[in-house]
Amino acid sequence: MKHYQHALIAVDLFENYLPFVQRAISFAAHHAQKVTVVHATPLLPTLAPYAIDIQEELASDAQNRMRALKASLAQKTAAKIEFISQTGNPKYVISTVAKEQQVDLIICGSHGKHGFSLLLGSTANALVHTAACDVLTIRLDLEGNCLVPHENYKRMLLATDFFKDGARVTNTFFTLAKRHLTDAAVITVIPDAAMLAVAYMPSLEAEIENQARTHMNELQAAHGMTATQTGVRAGQPKLEILNAAEAHQADLIVVGSHGRGAIASLLLGSTANAILH
């Protein structure tokens, strides 16, 4: 039985989309019962000269590109895929289609924007924080090529806090990693307790570390992992997770997201958000 019932692939047909689509289709066909490809043509400012004519041309062009993509994929994969092309704000179109069709996995591309670019908005960023289902973001360079050259994820890293994640994130990780479990790794990061408590409290740090190591030992035993595949670190979670991913040469990071809104994520920060970008 496949882990997901319905995967939605959000594609921008006006970019170099083929590398992303091929990667997304490969993953979705293996892990989901049903696959739908969705494109949203952004709305132009209505006050722009000839905006209506240009909008119609963009919508028509998008339909033509979707038909071309459908024909191309029909020759390359036996998977049954549905195609949807609409006009509107991409994050709202994708979220609406996902809700209406009871999607349980959204796959989208991420260009790793930093700094001021984050303030301008990101479809991947919005979906990570607002979607009511899992979101897989495939890292792309500025030309639209996938940063990980191969299609199948093998060296996976689970970043967990054991407390807020619940069992779902862990179960998803081990479901995806079961074919390559010997190449999988798990990390938990103990935040700086002194900073959180606004005082140095070594006893609190020791208690948190002991709890984390206990949970990690239980996880090792339950899934047959070795001590070299797991780690307990202390520091800033986003930095430690990225360092662990680099050391492990991970091609997929699995981390929980609690769905903060845009303002909360901007002001308070988010580990998932930081890793995404």
mmCIF file of C-alpha atoms in Angstrom:
data_model
loop_
_atom_site.group_PDB
_atom_site.id
_atom_site.type_symbol
_atom_site.label_atom_id
_atom_site.label_comp_id
_atom_site.label_asym_id
_atom_site.label_seq_id
_atom_site.Cartn_x
_atom_site.Cartn_y
_atom_site.Cartn_z
ATOM 1 C CA MET A 1 0.000 0.000 0.000
ATOM 2 C CA LYS A 2 1.310 3.436 -0.940
ATOM 3 C CA HIS A 3 1.864 6.001 1.807
ATOM 4 C CA TYR A 4 -0.183 8.792 0.174
ATOM 5 C CA GLN A 5 -3.609 8.676 -1.436
ATOM 6 C CA HIS A 6 -3.403 11.773 -3.644
ATOM 7 C CA ALA A 7 -0.327 13.805 -4.572
ATOM 8 C CA LEU A 8 -0.632 17.266 -6.117
ATOM 9 C CA ILE A 9 2.321 18.563 -8.148
ATOM 10 C CA ALA A 10 2.401 22.370 -8.342
ATOM 11 C CA VAL A 11 4.252 23.441 -11.472
ATOM 12 C CA ASP A 12 5.149 26.825 -12.970
ATOM 13 C CA LEU A 13 4.805 26.317 -16.729
ATOM 14 C CA PHE A 14 6.562 29.605 -17.458
ATOM 15 C CA GLU A 15 9.846 28.384 -15.968
ATOM 16 C CA ASN A 16 12.201 25.542 -16.888
ATOM 17 C CA TYR A 17 9.788 23.035 -15.403
ATOM 18 C CA LEU A 18 10.719 19.682 -16.979
ATOM 19 C CA PRO A 19 13.518 18.666 -14.547
ATOM 20 C CA PHE A 20 11.241 19.405 -11.589
ATOM 21 C CA VAL A 21 8.201 17.672 -13.079
ATOM 22 C CA GLN A 22 10.172 14.540 -13.932
ATOM 23 C CA ARG A 23 11.506 14.341 -10.364
ATOM 24 C CA ALA A 24 8.084 15.026 -8.845
ATOM 25 C CA ILE A 25 6.296 12.496 -11.068
ATOM 26 C CA SER A 26 8.885 9.837 -10.234
ATOM 27 C CA PHE A 27 8.324 10.353 -6.495
ATOM 28 C CA ALA A 28 4.544 10.714 -6.682
ATOM 29 C CA ALA A 29 4.011 7.670 -8.906
ATOM 30 C CA HIS A 30 5.914 5.525 -6.420
ATOM 31 C CA HIS A 31 4.372 6.856 -3.200
ATOM 32 C CA ALA A 32 0.827 7.992 -4.117
ATOM 33 C CA GLN A 33 -2.277 6.290 -5.462
ATOM 34 C CA LYS A 34 -3.348 9.321 -7.520
ATOM 35 C CA VAL A 35 -1.383 12.183 -9.092
ATOM 36 C CA THR A 36 -2.616 15.612 -10.218
ATOM 37 C CA VAL A 37 -0.507 18.320 -11.881
ATOM 38 C CA VAL A 38 -1.672 21.886 -11.206
ATOM 39 C CA HIS A 39 -0.557 25.173 -12.773
ATOM 40 C CA ALA A 40 -1.777 28.608 -11.680
ATOM 41 C CA THR A 41 -1.337 31.573 -14.020
ATOM 42 C CA PRO A 42 -0.790 34.636 -11.785
ATOM 43 C CA LEU A 43 -3.207 37.541 -12.070
ATOM 44 C CA LEU A 44 -1.805 40.767 -13.527
ATOM 45 C CA PRO A 45 -2.530 44.144 -11.906
ATOM 46 C CA THR A 46 -5.848 45.281 -13.371
ATOM 47 C CA LEU A 47 -4.617 48.860 -13.788
ATOM 48 C CA ALA A 48 -1.803 47.824 -16.125
ATOM 49 C CA PRO A 49 -2.334 48.838 -19.777
ATOM 50 C CA TYR A 50 -3.888 46.064 -21.871
ATOM 51 C CA ALA A 51 -3.941 43.863 -18.739
ATOM 52 C CA ILE A 52 -7.051 41.974 -19.849
ATOM 53 C CA ASP A 53 -5.591 41.107 -23.258
ATOM 54 C CA ILE A 54 -2.266 40.047 -21.773
ATOM 55 C CA GLN A 55 -4.026 37.972 -19.098
ATOM 56 C CA GLU A 56 -5.993 36.125 -21.762
ATOM 57 C CA GLU A 57 -2.821 35.470 -23.752
ATOM 58 C CA LEU A 58 -1.062 34.116 -20.654
ATOM 59 C CA ALA A 59 -3.994 31.836 -19.849
ATOM 60 C CA SER A 60 -4.095 30.550 -23.426
ATOM 61 C CA ASP A 61 -0.323 30.024 -23.429
ATOM 62 C CA ALA A 62 -0.579 28.127 -20.142
ATOM 63 C CA GLN A 63 -3.245 25.823 -21.587
ATOM 64 C CA ASN A 64 -1.026 25.097 -24.595
ATOM 65 C CA ARG A 65 1.980 24.400 -22.355
ATOM 66 C CA MET A 66 -0.131 22.089 -20.181
ATOM 67 C CA ARG A 67 -1.258 20.135 -23.236
ATOM 68 C CA ALA A 68 2.376 19.828 -24.356
ATOM 69 C CA LEU A 69 3.388 18.624 -20.892
ATOM 70 C CA LYS A 70 0.547 16.097 -20.871
ATOM 71 C CA ALA A 71 1.632 14.715 -24.240
ATOM 72 C CA SER A 72 5.265 14.556 -23.144
ATOM 73 C CA LEU A 73 4.490 12.713 -19.915
ATOM 74 C CA ALA A 74 2.187 10.259 -21.698
ATOM 75 C CA GLN A 75 5.246 9.015 -23.595
ATOM 76 C CA LYS A 76 7.474 8.762 -20.516
ATOM 77 C CA THR A 77 5.303 7.324 -17.746
ATOM 78 C CA ALA A 78 2.461 4.851 -17.414
ATOM 79 C CA ALA A 79 1.117 6.623 -14.348
ATOM 80 C CA LYS A 80 -2.401 8.038 -14.623
ATOM 81 C CA ILE A 81 -2.149 11.794 -14.150
ATOM 82 C CA GLU A 82 -4.800 14.511 -14.098
ATOM 83 C CA PHE A 83 -4.006 18.056 -15.228
ATOM 84 C CA ILE A 84 -5.521 21.333 -13.986
ATOM 85 C CA SER A 85 -4.710 24.852 -15.214
ATOM 86 C CA GLN A 86 -6.339 27.875 -13.557
ATOM 87 C CA THR A 87 -5.804 31.606 -13.265
ATOM 88 C CA GLY A 88 -5.192 33.126 -9.840
ATOM 89 C CA ASN A 89 -2.706 33.557 -7.024
ATOM 90 C CA PRO A 90 -0.675 30.292 -7.134
ATOM 91 C CA LYS A 91 -0.690 29.633 -3.389
ATOM 92 C CA TYR A 92 -4.468 30.094 -3.173
ATOM 93 C CA VAL A 93 -5.191 28.066 -6.308
ATOM 94 C CA ILE A 94 -2.978 25.211 -5.125
ATOM 95 C CA SER A 95 -4.384 25.276 -1.592
ATOM 96 C CA THR A 96 -7.967 25.337 -2.871
ATOM 97 C CA VAL A 97 -7.471 22.465 -5.305
ATOM 98 C CA ALA A 98 -5.670 20.480 -2.613
ATOM 99 C CA LYS A 99 -8.567 20.979 -0.195
ATOM 100 C CA GLU A 100 -11.287 20.244 -2.751
ATOM 101 C CA GLN A 101 -9.597 17.063 -3.943
ATOM 102 C CA GLN A 102 -8.535 15.878 -0.469
ATOM 103 C CA VAL A 103 -4.856 15.902 -1.368
ATOM 104 C CA ASP A 104 -2.520 14.529 1.315
ATOM 105 C CA LEU A 105 0.790 15.476 -0.345
ATOM 106 C CA ILE A 106 1.794 18.636 -2.225
ATOM 107 C CA ILE A 107 5.041 18.646 -4.230
ATOM 108 C CA CYS A 108 6.484 21.999 -5.261
ATOM 109 C CA GLY A 109 9.808 23.547 -6.222
ATOM 110 C CA SER A 110 11.866 25.871 -4.034
ATOM 111 C CA HIS A 111 14.555 28.242 -5.294
ATOM 112 C CA GLY A 112 15.997 28.923 -1.856
ATOM 113 C CA LYS A 113 15.285 32.646 -1.664
ATOM 114 C CA HIS A 114 17.036 34.639 1.022
ATOM 115 C CA GLY A 115 16.732 38.026 2.688
ATOM 116 C CA PHE A 116 14.565 40.570 0.899
ATOM 117 C CA SER A 117 13.289 37.945 -1.550
ATOM 118 C CA LEU A 118 11.488 36.247 1.335
ATOM 119 C CA LEU A 119 9.461 39.393 1.965
ATOM 120 C CA LEU A 120 8.245 39.358 -1.637
ATOM 121 C CA GLY A 121 6.525 36.054 -1.071
ATOM 122 C CA SER A 122 7.203 32.440 -1.960
ATOM 123 C CA THR A 123 4.661 29.844 -3.032
ATOM 124 C CA ALA A 124 6.686 27.048 -1.427
ATOM 125 C CA ASN A 125 7.009 29.056 1.790
ATOM 126 C CA ALA A 126 3.268 29.759 1.899
ATOM 127 C CA LEU A 127 2.373 26.111 1.308
ATOM 128 C CA VAL A 128 4.730 24.848 4.016
ATOM 129 C CA HIS A 129 3.018 27.066 6.583
ATOM 130 C CA THR A 130 -0.608 26.884 5.451
ATOM 131 C CA ALA A 131 -1.206 23.520 3.791
ATOM 132 C CA ALA A 132 -3.295 21.004 5.693
ATOM 133 C CA CYS A 133 -1.145 18.145 4.412
ATOM 134 C CA ASP A 134 2.484 17.133 3.897
ATOM 135 C CA VAL A 135 4.594 19.280 1.572
ATOM 136 C CA LEU A 136 7.647 18.008 -0.306
ATOM 137 C CA THR A 137 9.810 20.841 -1.633
ATOM 138 C CA ILE A 138 12.317 19.951 -4.329
ATOM 139 C CA ARG A 139 15.326 22.257 -4.312
ATOM 140 C CA LEU A 140 15.972 23.983 -7.625
ATOM 141 C CA ASP A 141 18.680 26.329 -8.850
ATOM 142 C CA LEU A 142 17.813 29.648 -10.499
ATOM 143 C CA GLU A 143 17.598 27.907 -13.886
ATOM 144 C CA GLY A 144 15.031 25.421 -12.605
ATOM 145 C CA ASN A 145 17.326 22.385 -12.409
ATOM 146 C CA CYS A 146 17.151 19.996 -9.452
ATOM 147 C CA LEU A 147 20.091 20.356 -7.062
ATOM 148 C CA VAL A 148 20.043 16.631 -6.230
ATOM 149 C CA PRO A 149 20.971 14.890 -9.500
ATOM 150 C CA HIS A 150 19.231 11.546 -8.958
ATOM 151 C CA GLU A 151 15.507 10.808 -8.753
ATOM 152 C CA ASN A 152 15.300 8.481 -5.760
ATOM 153 C CA TYR A 153 16.064 9.700 -2.272
ATOM 154 C CA LYS A 154 18.461 7.402 -0.416
ATOM 155 C CA ARG A 155 20.374 9.344 2.228
ATOM 156 C CA MET A 156 17.523 10.719 4.307
ATOM 157 C CA LEU A 157 17.762 12.712 7.534
ATOM 158 C CA LEU A 158 14.979 12.996 10.114
ATOM 159 C CA ALA A 159 15.152 16.081 12.334
ATOM 160 C CA THR A 160 12.849 15.588 15.301
ATOM 161 C CA ASP A 161 12.238 17.153 18.696
ATOM 162 C CA PHE A 162 10.365 14.017 19.905
ATOM 163 C CA PHE A 163 7.808 16.162 21.720
ATOM 164 C CA LYS A 164 5.942 18.406 19.281
ATOM 165 C CA ASP A 165 6.269 16.217 16.203
ATOM 166 C CA GLY A 166 4.172 13.343 17.474
ATOM 167 C CA ALA A 167 4.485 9.988 15.745
ATOM 168 C CA ARG A 168 3.331 11.123 12.304
ATOM 169 C CA VAL A 169 6.556 12.775 11.150
ATOM 170 C CA THR A 170 8.608 9.836 12.374
ATOM 171 C CA ASN A 171 6.293 7.311 10.704
ATOM 172 C CA THR A 172 6.458 9.217 7.426
ATOM 173 C CA PHE A 173 10.248 9.261 7.575
ATOM 174 C CA PHE A 174 10.600 5.526 8.167
ATOM 175 C CA THR A 175 8.023 4.741 5.493
ATOM 176 C CA LEU A 176 10.004 6.721 2.937
ATOM 177 C CA ALA A 177 13.377 5.448 4.150
ATOM 178 C CA LYS A 178 12.565 1.752 4.584
ATOM 179 C CA ARG A 179 14.272 0.703 1.330
ATOM 180 C CA HIS A 180 17.444 2.566 2.277
ATOM 181 C CA LEU A 181 17.298 2.397 6.072
ATOM 182 C CA THR A 182 21.030 1.686 6.406
ATOM 183 C CA ASP A 183 21.681 5.087 4.770
ATOM 184 C CA ALA A 184 19.173 6.950 6.959
ATOM 185 C CA ALA A 185 20.014 9.159 9.937
ATOM 186 C CA VAL A 186 18.106 10.828 12.764
ATOM 187 C CA ILE A 187 19.051 13.959 14.697
ATOM 188 C CA THR A 188 17.520 15.850 17.577
ATOM 189 C CA VAL A 189 18.773 19.250 18.675
ATOM 190 C CA ILE A 190 18.645 20.548 22.234
ATOM 191 C CA PRO A 191 18.131 24.342 22.094
ATOM 192 C CA ASP A 192 20.283 26.541 24.275
ATOM 193 C CA ALA A 193 18.419 26.182 27.570
ATOM 194 C CA ALA A 194 20.284 29.140 29.057
ATOM 195 C CA MET A 195 18.897 31.387 26.329
ATOM 196 C CA LEU A 196 15.390 30.000 26.710
ATOM 197 C CA ALA A 197 15.415 30.450 30.469
ATOM 198 C CA VAL A 198 17.281 33.773 30.342
ATOM 199 C CA ALA A 199 19.640 32.230 32.890
ATOM 200 C CA TYR A 200 22.229 29.509 32.993
ATOM 201 C CA MET A 201 20.521 26.372 34.305
ATOM 202 C CA PRO A 202 22.831 23.361 33.899
ATOM 203 C CA SER A 203 20.394 21.038 35.668
ATOM 204 C CA LEU A 204 17.677 21.886 33.132
ATOM 205 C CA GLU A 205 20.062 21.314 30.223
ATOM 206 C CA ALA A 206 21.093 17.947 31.673
ATOM 207 C CA GLU A 207 17.462 16.900 32.158
ATOM 208 C CA ILE A 208 16.524 17.820 28.582
ATOM 209 C CA GLU A 209 19.585 16.020 27.217
ATOM 210 C CA ASN A 210 18.813 12.867 29.213
ATOM 211 C CA GLN A 211 15.244 12.837 27.928
ATOM 212 C CA ALA A 212 16.415 13.314 24.355
ATOM 213 C CA ARG A 213 18.934 10.482 24.613
ATOM 214 C CA THR A 214 16.303 8.193 26.135
ATOM 215 C CA HIS A 215 13.910 8.890 23.253
ATOM 216 C CA MET A 216 16.720 8.392 20.732
ATOM 217 C CA ASN A 217 17.691 5.030 22.262
ATOM 218 C CA GLU A 218 14.057 3.909 22.066
ATOM 219 C CA LEU A 219 13.890 4.958 18.424
ATOM 220 C CA GLN A 220 17.098 3.058 17.631
ATOM 221 C CA ALA A 221 15.735 -0.108 19.199
ATOM 222 C CA ALA A 222 12.331 0.188 17.542
ATOM 223 C CA HIS A 223 13.714 0.622 14.027
ATOM 224 C CA GLY A 224 16.943 -1.362 14.197
ATOM 225 C CA MET A 225 19.228 1.626 13.729
ATOM 226 C CA THR A 226 22.785 1.890 14.993
ATOM 227 C CA ALA A 227 24.289 4.542 17.248
ATOM 228 C CA THR A 228 26.250 5.948 14.298
ATOM 229 C CA GLN A 229 22.980 6.695 12.502
ATOM 230 C CA THR A 230 21.588 8.871 15.273
ATOM 231 C CA GLY A 231 22.760 11.980 17.042
ATOM 232 C CA VAL A 232 21.870 14.354 19.856
ATOM 233 C CA ARG A 233 23.254 17.860 19.375
ATOM 234 C CA ALA A 234 23.028 21.129 21.266
ATOM 235 C CA GLY A 235 22.753 24.570 19.702
ATOM 236 C CA GLN A 236 20.570 26.447 17.241
ATOM 237 C CA PRO A 237 18.276 23.836 15.632
ATOM 238 C CA LYS A 238 18.319 25.144 12.052
ATOM 239 C CA LEU A 239 22.123 25.384 11.963
ATOM 240 C CA GLU A 240 22.705 22.024 13.626
ATOM 241 C CA ILE A 241 20.226 20.302 11.299
ATOM 242 C CA LEU A 242 21.853 21.796 8.212
ATOM 243 C CA ASN A 243 25.302 20.831 9.519
ATOM 244 C CA ALA A 244 24.086 17.289 10.139
ATOM 245 C CA ALA A 245 22.570 17.117 6.654
ATOM 246 C CA GLU A 246 25.865 18.194 5.118
ATOM 247 C CA ALA A 247 27.858 15.728 7.205
ATOM 248 C CA HIS A 248 25.459 12.912 6.307
ATOM 249 C CA GLN A 249 25.369 14.007 2.640
ATOM 250 C CA ALA A 250 21.590 13.888 2.906
ATOM 251 C CA ASP A 251 19.454 14.257 -0.203
ATOM 252 C CA LEU A 252 16.192 14.598 1.748
ATOM 253 C CA ILE A 253 15.459 16.249 5.099
ATOM 254 C CA VAL A 254 12.234 15.312 6.880
ATOM 255 C CA VAL A 255 11.101 17.842 9.490
ATOM 256 C CA GLY A 256 7.776 18.774 11.058
ATOM 257 C CA SER A 257 6.065 22.093 10.409
ATOM 258 C CA HIS A 258 3.485 23.508 12.797
ATOM 259 C CA GLY A 259 1.802 25.770 10.274
ATOM 260 C CA ARG A 260 2.535 29.221 11.676
ATOM 261 C CA GLY A 261 1.119 32.150 9.773
ATOM 262 C CA ALA A 262 3.294 34.487 7.746
ATOM 263 C CA ILE A 263 3.732 37.150 10.437
ATOM 264 C CA ALA A 264 4.483 34.659 13.211
ATOM 265 C CA SER A 265 7.034 32.867 11.040
ATOM 266 C CA LEU A 266 8.684 36.132 10.051
ATOM 267 C CA LEU A 267 8.947 37.444 13.613
ATOM 268 C CA LEU A 268 9.508 34.240 15.576
ATOM 269 C CA GLY A 269 11.412 32.214 13.048
ATOM 270 C CA SER A 270 10.750 28.636 12.006
ATOM 271 C CA THR A 271 13.134 25.719 11.739
ATOM 272 C CA ALA A 272 11.225 24.276 8.774
ATOM 273 C CA ASN A 273 11.208 27.693 7.097
ATOM 274 C CA ALA A 274 14.958 28.162 7.612
ATOM 275 C CA ILE A 275 15.750 24.714 6.228
ATOM 276 C CA LEU A 276 13.461 25.291 3.243
ATOM 277 C CA HIS A 277 15.401 28.372 2.200
#
